[in-house]
Amino acid sequence: MELPTLAFNASQLLADGPGASRIHELSPSGALTGGKVELVRIGAGALVRASLEITLDGECSRCLAPVAIPTPIAFDEVYEQRYDVASGARLEDDDSDPEAFSISRSHLIDITEGVRQYCEAAAPMQPLCSTDCQGFCPSCGIDRNTGECACEPVASDPRWAALASLRESES
């Protein structure tokens, strides 16, 4: 997945009072197919509200074919202000979390890492190229989507025989 750099200059926003906001419409670039980012000034920095459309690259979990997965990403994250807008001096804050997202010394809010993390969380664990993908034959390895295999059906594990008989009695 190739994400563009998603950084926004927040110096004017940080100079405004709490509640001020800026909205940025995003145009398609790389894996980003569009979206909107709203920056809202809060006391500790800025609240970022993002609503994005991302195309994730993957491979089918059954046949290993490449798959493009359109994925909506939406999140609200606080980016902490660590530097004063007027002087550029580091703000002393004993409550700041070193792992939290922060606004850079040049007053840029870079949400690229946040978007990457949300993409990782939103990615399907077993993507499919289609809902009726047949995958590979476990015996000969042929892709059953492109051709028939001549293998005999694999006998099931005898430990499942009791459950298989239940299925047969329901039919």
Coordinates of C-alpha atoms in Angstrom, one line a residue:
M1 CA 0.0 0.0 0.0
E2 CA 1.4 3.3 -1.1
L3 CA 0.0 6.2 1.0
P4 CA 0.8 9.8 0.1
T5 CA 2.2 12.0 2.9
L6 CA -0.8 13.4 4.7
A7 CA 0.5 16.4 6.6
F8 CA -1.3 19.7 7.3
N9 CA 0.1 23.0 8.4
A10 CA -1.7 23.8 11.7
S11 CA 0.2 27.0 12.7
Q12 CA -2.8 29.3 12.0
L13 CA -5.2 26.8 13.6
L14 CA -3.1 26.6 16.8
A15 CA -3.0 30.4 16.9
D16 CA -6.8 30.5 16.9
G17 CA -8.9 29.7 20.0
P18 CA -10.5 26.4 20.9
G19 CA -13.3 25.3 18.6
A20 CA -11.6 26.7 15.4
S21 CA -11.6 24.2 12.6
R22 CA -10.2 23.6 9.1
I23 CA -11.5 21.1 6.6
H24 CA -9.3 19.5 4.0
E25 CA -10.8 17.6 1.0
L26 CA -8.3 15.0 -0.2
S27 CA -7.9 14.0 -3.9
P28 CA -6.9 10.6 -5.1
S29 CA -3.2 9.7 -4.7
G30 CA -1.6 6.3 -4.5
A31 CA -3.8 4.0 -2.3
L32 CA -5.9 7.0 -1.2
T33 CA -9.0 7.3 -3.3
G34 CA -10.5 10.3 -1.5
G35 CA -11.7 11.6 1.8
K36 CA -12.0 14.5 4.2
V37 CA -9.9 15.6 7.2
E38 CA -11.2 18.1 9.7
L39 CA -8.8 19.7 12.2
V40 CA -10.4 21.1 15.3
R41 CA -8.5 23.3 17.8
I42 CA -8.7 22.0 21.4
G43 CA -6.8 23.0 24.5
A44 CA -4.2 20.3 24.3
G45 CA -3.6 20.6 20.5
A46 CA -5.9 19.5 17.7
L47 CA -8.5 16.9 17.2
V48 CA -8.2 15.2 13.8
R49 CA -11.4 13.7 12.4
A50 CA -10.6 11.7 9.3
S51 CA -12.9 10.0 6.9
L52 CA -11.0 8.3 4.1
E53 CA -11.3 5.8 1.3
I54 CA -8.2 3.6 0.9
T55 CA -7.6 0.8 -1.5
L56 CA -5.6 -2.0 0.3
D57 CA -3.5 -4.4 -1.7
G58 CA -3.6 -8.1 -0.7
E59 CA -3.9 -11.6 -2.0
C60 CA -6.8 -14.0 -1.9
S61 CA -6.5 -16.3 1.0
R62 CA -7.7 -19.3 -1.1
C63 CA -6.0 -18.9 -4.5
L64 CA -3.3 -16.2 -3.8
A65 CA -4.6 -13.9 -6.7
P66 CA -3.9 -10.2 -6.1
V67 CA -6.9 -8.4 -4.6
A68 CA -7.6 -4.6 -4.3
I69 CA -9.8 -4.1 -1.3
P70 CA -11.7 -0.8 -1.0
T71 CA -11.6 0.1 2.7
P72 CA -13.3 3.0 4.5
I73 CA -11.2 4.4 7.3
A74 CA -12.6 6.8 9.9
F75 CA -11.1 7.9 13.1
D76 CA -10.9 10.7 15.6
E77 CA -7.4 11.2 17.2
V78 CA -6.0 14.0 19.4
Y79 CA -2.6 15.3 18.3
E80 CA -0.8 17.0 21.2
Q81 CA 0.8 20.4 20.9
R82 CA 4.4 20.2 22.2
Y83 CA 5.7 23.6 20.8
D84 CA 4.5 27.1 21.3
V85 CA 3.2 28.7 18.0
A86 CA 4.6 32.1 18.6
S87 CA 8.0 31.3 20.1
G88 CA 8.7 27.8 19.0
A89 CA 9.7 26.9 22.5
R90 CA 9.0 23.4 23.8
L91 CA 5.9 23.4 26.0
E92 CA 6.5 21.8 29.4
D93 CA 3.7 19.3 30.1
D94 CA 4.1 16.5 32.7
D95 CA 0.9 14.8 31.4
S96 CA 2.0 14.4 27.8
D97 CA 2.2 10.8 26.6
P98 CA 5.4 10.1 24.7
E99 CA 3.6 7.5 22.6
A100 CA 0.7 9.9 21.6
F101 CA 0.5 11.5 18.2
S102 CA 1.9 15.0 18.3
I103 CA 2.2 18.2 16.3
S104 CA 5.7 18.7 14.9
R105 CA 8.0 21.6 15.8
S106 CA 7.1 23.2 12.5
H107 CA 3.4 22.9 13.4
L108 CA 2.6 20.2 11.0
I109 CA 0.0 17.5 11.8
D110 CA 1.2 14.4 9.9
I111 CA -1.6 11.8 10.0
T112 CA 0.2 9.3 7.7
E113 CA 1.2 7.0 10.6
G114 CA -2.2 7.1 12.1
V115 CA -3.8 6.2 8.7
R116 CA -1.4 3.4 8.3
Q117 CA -2.2 2.0 11.8
Y118 CA -6.0 2.2 11.1
C119 CA -5.5 0.5 7.7
E120 CA -3.7 -2.4 9.4
A121 CA -6.6 -2.7 11.9
A122 CA -9.2 -2.6 9.1
A123 CA -7.5 -5.0 6.7
P124 CA -9.4 -8.3 6.4
M125 CA -7.7 -11.3 7.8
Q126 CA -8.7 -13.6 5.0
P127 CA -9.4 -11.5 1.9
L128 CA -11.1 -13.2 -1.1
C129 CA -10.9 -12.4 -4.8
S130 CA -14.6 -13.4 -5.0
T131 CA -17.1 -15.0 -2.7
D132 CA -17.2 -18.2 -4.8
C133 CA -13.4 -18.6 -5.0
Q134 CA -12.6 -22.3 -4.9
G135 CA -8.9 -22.0 -4.1
F136 CA -6.3 -24.7 -4.7
C137 CA -6.9 -28.5 -4.7
P138 CA -5.2 -29.8 -1.5
S139 CA -4.0 -32.9 -3.4
C140 CA -2.6 -31.7 -6.7
G141 CA -2.4 -28.0 -6.2
I142 CA -4.3 -26.9 -9.3
D143 CA -6.2 -23.6 -9.1
R144 CA -9.8 -24.9 -9.1
N145 CA -11.0 -21.5 -10.4
T146 CA -9.1 -22.0 -13.7
G147 CA -9.6 -25.8 -14.3
E148 CA -10.9 -29.0 -13.0
C149 CA -8.7 -31.5 -11.1
A150 CA -9.0 -35.2 -11.4
C151 CA -8.2 -36.0 -7.8
E152 CA -10.3 -38.3 -5.8
P153 CA -12.2 -36.6 -2.9
V154 CA -10.1 -36.7 0.2
A155 CA -11.5 -39.0 2.9
S156 CA -12.4 -37.0 6.0
D157 CA -10.7 -37.5 9.3
P158 CA -12.4 -40.5 11.0
R159 CA -12.7 -38.5 14.2
W160 CA -15.4 -36.4 12.5
A161 CA -17.4 -39.4 11.4
A162 CA -20.0 -38.9 14.2
L163 CA -20.7 -35.3 13.0
A164 CA -20.8 -36.4 9.4
S165 CA -23.5 -38.9 10.2
L166 CA -25.6 -36.2 11.8
R167 CA -25.4 -34.1 8.6
E168 CA -26.4 -37.2 6.5
S169 CA -29.4 -37.9 8.8
E170 CA -30.7 -34.3 8.4
S171 CA -30.7 -34.6 4.6

